[in-house]
Tab-separated table of C-alpha atoms in Angstrom:
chain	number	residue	atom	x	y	z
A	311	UNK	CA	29.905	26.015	-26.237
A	312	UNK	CA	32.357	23.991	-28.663
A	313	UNK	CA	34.994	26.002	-29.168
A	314	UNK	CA	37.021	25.323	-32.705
A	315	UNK	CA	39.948	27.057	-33.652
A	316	UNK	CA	38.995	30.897	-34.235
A	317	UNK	CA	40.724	34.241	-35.998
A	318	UNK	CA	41.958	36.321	-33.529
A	319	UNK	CA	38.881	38.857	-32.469
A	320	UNK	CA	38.623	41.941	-30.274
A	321	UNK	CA	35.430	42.690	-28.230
A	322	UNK	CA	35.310	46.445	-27.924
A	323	UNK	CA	32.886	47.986	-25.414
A	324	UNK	CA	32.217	51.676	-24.749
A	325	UNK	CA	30.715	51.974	-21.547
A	326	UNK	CA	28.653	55.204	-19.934
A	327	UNK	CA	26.888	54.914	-16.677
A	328	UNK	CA	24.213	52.130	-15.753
A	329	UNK	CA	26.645	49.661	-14.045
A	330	UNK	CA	23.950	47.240	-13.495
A	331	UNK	CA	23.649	46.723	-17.103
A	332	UNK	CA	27.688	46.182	-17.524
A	333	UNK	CA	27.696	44.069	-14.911
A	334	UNK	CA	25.229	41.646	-16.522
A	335	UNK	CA	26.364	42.296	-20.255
A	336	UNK	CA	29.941	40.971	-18.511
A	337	UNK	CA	28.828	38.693	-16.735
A	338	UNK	CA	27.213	36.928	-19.834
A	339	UNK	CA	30.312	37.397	-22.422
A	340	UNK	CA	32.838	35.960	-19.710
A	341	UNK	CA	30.820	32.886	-19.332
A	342	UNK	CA	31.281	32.299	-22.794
A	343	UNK	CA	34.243	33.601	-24.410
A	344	UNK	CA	37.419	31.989	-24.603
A	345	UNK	CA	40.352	33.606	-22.361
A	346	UNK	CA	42.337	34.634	-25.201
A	347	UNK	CA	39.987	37.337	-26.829
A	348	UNK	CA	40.963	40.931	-26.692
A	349	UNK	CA	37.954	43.068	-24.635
A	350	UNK	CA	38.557	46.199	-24.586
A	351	UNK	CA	36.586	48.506	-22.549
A	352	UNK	CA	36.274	52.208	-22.903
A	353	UNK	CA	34.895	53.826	-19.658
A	354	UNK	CA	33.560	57.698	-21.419
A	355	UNK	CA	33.988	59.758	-17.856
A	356	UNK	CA	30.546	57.591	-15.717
A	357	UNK	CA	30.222	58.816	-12.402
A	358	UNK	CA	28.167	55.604	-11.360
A	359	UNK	CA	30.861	53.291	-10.976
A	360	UNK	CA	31.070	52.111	-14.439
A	361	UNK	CA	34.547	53.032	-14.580
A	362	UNK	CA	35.566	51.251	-11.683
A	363	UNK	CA	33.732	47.973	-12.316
A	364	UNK	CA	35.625	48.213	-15.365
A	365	UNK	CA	39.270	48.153	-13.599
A	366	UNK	CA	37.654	45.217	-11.660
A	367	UNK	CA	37.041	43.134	-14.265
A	368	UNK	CA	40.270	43.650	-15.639
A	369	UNK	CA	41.791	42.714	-12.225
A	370	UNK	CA	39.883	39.349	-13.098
A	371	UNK	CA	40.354	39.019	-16.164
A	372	UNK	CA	43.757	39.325	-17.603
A	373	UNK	CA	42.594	40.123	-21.494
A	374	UNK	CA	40.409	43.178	-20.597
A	375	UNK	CA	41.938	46.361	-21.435
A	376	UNK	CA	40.377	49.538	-19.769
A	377	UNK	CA	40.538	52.898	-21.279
A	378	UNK	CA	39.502	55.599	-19.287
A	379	UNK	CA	38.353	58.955	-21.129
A	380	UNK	CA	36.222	62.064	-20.465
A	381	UNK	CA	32.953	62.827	-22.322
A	382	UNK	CA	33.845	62.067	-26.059
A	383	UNK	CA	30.797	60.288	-26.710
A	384	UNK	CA	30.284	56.669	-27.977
A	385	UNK	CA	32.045	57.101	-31.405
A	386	UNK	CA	34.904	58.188	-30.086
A	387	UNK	CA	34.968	55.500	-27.182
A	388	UNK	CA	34.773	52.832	-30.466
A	389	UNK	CA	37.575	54.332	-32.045
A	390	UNK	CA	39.546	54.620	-28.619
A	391	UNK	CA	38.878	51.039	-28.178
A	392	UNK	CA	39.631	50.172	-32.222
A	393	UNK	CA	43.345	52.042	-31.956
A	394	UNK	CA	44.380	48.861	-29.455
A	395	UNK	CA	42.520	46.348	-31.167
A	396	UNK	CA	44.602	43.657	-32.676
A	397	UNK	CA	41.797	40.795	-33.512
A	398	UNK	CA	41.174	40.398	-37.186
A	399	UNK	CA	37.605	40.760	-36.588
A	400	UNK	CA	36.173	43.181	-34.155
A	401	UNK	CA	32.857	42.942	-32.044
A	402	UNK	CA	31.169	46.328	-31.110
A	403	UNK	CA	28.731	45.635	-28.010
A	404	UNK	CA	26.889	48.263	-26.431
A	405	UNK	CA	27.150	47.984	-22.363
A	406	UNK	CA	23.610	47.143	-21.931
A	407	UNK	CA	23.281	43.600	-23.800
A	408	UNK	CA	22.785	40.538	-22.112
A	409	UNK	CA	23.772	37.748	-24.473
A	410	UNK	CA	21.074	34.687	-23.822
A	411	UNK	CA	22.425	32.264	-26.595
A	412	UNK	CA	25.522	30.730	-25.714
A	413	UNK	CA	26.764	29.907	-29.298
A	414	UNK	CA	25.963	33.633	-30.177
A	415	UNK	CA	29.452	34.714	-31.090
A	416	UNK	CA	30.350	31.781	-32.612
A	417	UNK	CA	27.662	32.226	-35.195
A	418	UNK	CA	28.217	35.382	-35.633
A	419	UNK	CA	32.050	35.211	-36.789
A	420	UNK	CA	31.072	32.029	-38.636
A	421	UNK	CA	28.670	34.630	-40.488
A	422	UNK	CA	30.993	37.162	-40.619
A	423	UNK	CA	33.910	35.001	-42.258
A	424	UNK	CA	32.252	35.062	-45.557
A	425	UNK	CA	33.648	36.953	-48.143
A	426	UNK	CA	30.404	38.684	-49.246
A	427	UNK	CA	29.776	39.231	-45.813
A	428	UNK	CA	30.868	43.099	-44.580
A	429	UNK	CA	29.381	42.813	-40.810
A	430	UNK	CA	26.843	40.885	-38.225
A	431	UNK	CA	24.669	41.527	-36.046
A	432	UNK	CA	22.818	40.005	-33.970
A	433	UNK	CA	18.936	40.043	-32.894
A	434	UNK	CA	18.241	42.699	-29.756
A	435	UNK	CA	15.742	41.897	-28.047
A	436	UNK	CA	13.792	44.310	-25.081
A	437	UNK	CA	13.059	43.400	-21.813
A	438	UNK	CA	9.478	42.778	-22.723
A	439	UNK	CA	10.014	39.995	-25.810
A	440	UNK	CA	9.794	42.573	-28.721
A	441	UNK	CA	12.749	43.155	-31.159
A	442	UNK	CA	14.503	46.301	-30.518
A	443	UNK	CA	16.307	45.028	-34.565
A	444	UNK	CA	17.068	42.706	-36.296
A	445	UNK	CA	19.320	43.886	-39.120
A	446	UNK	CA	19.977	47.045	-40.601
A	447	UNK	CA	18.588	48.013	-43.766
A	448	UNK	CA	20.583	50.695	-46.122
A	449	UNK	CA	18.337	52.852	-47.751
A	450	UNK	CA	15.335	52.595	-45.402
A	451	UNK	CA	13.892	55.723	-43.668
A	452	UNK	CA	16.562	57.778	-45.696
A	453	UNK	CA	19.740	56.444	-44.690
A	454	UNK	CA	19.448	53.057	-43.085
A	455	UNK	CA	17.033	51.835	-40.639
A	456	UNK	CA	16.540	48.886	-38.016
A	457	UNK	CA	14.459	46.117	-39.273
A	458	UNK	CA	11.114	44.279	-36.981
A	459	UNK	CA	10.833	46.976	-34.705
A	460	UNK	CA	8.486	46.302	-31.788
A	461	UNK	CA	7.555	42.971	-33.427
A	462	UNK	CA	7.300	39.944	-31.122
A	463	UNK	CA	10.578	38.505	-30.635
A	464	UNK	CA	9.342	34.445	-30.775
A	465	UNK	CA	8.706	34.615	-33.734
């Protein structure tokens, strides 16, 4: 990945139970991050080890920040994890995504630095090749809804 010079950005990660998934969805952002970004990880009370793994990686790696709460749910682990932030631009990431395109977060904050732009995100794909979404769409099913659901993800 060709890193060029970036605005500061803060990965924030709330994190509850299924350790094998951190441990991959880590595994994959620290192979392809730069050392200075902010992660912030917000362990919400697991009893699997999550919340250990979590103070191991930040043994490792020196910009991980661990925040350790009980049972608040995943909106309150984001806004835990948003209260230390101090990147200009802040990455959500749910605990369970494996990033598989190395210039993902590149694109995405070269995306997201457009002024008509208000947020990113990226394509999430299942384990069996269909798109769990691809977008957001205000308005749809109500509210908002997720766009190419179940659709095949090659495409």
């Amino acid at each position: 990945m060709r890193w060029m010079q970036l605005p500061e950005f803060s990965l924030i990660i709330p994190v509850y139970q299924v350790k094998d998934y951190l441990v991959e969805c880590l595994e994959s952002v620290f192979c392809q991050i730069p050392a200075e970004v902010q992660v912030i990880l917000v362990d919400d009370g697991s009893t699997d080890g999550s919340g250990e793994t979590c103070d191991q990686y930040a043994q490792k790696y020196p910009q991980i920040e661990v925040i350790h709460q009980r049972n608040q749910g995943v909106a309150a682990a984001r806004n835990a994890g948003l209260a230390v932030a101090k990147g200009e631009y802040l990455l959500f990431l749910n605990n369970d995504v494996k990033s598989i395109n190395p210039d993902w977060l590149e694109e995405m904050l070269g995306v997201c630095q457009r002024p008509e732009v208000g947020g990113v995100g990226a394509k999430l794909i299942y384990p069996d090749n269909t798109i769990q979404h691809a977008g957001c769409v205000i308005g749809m099913g109500g509210i908002a809804g997720h766009m190419f659901v179940d659709m095949p993800a090659d495409r």
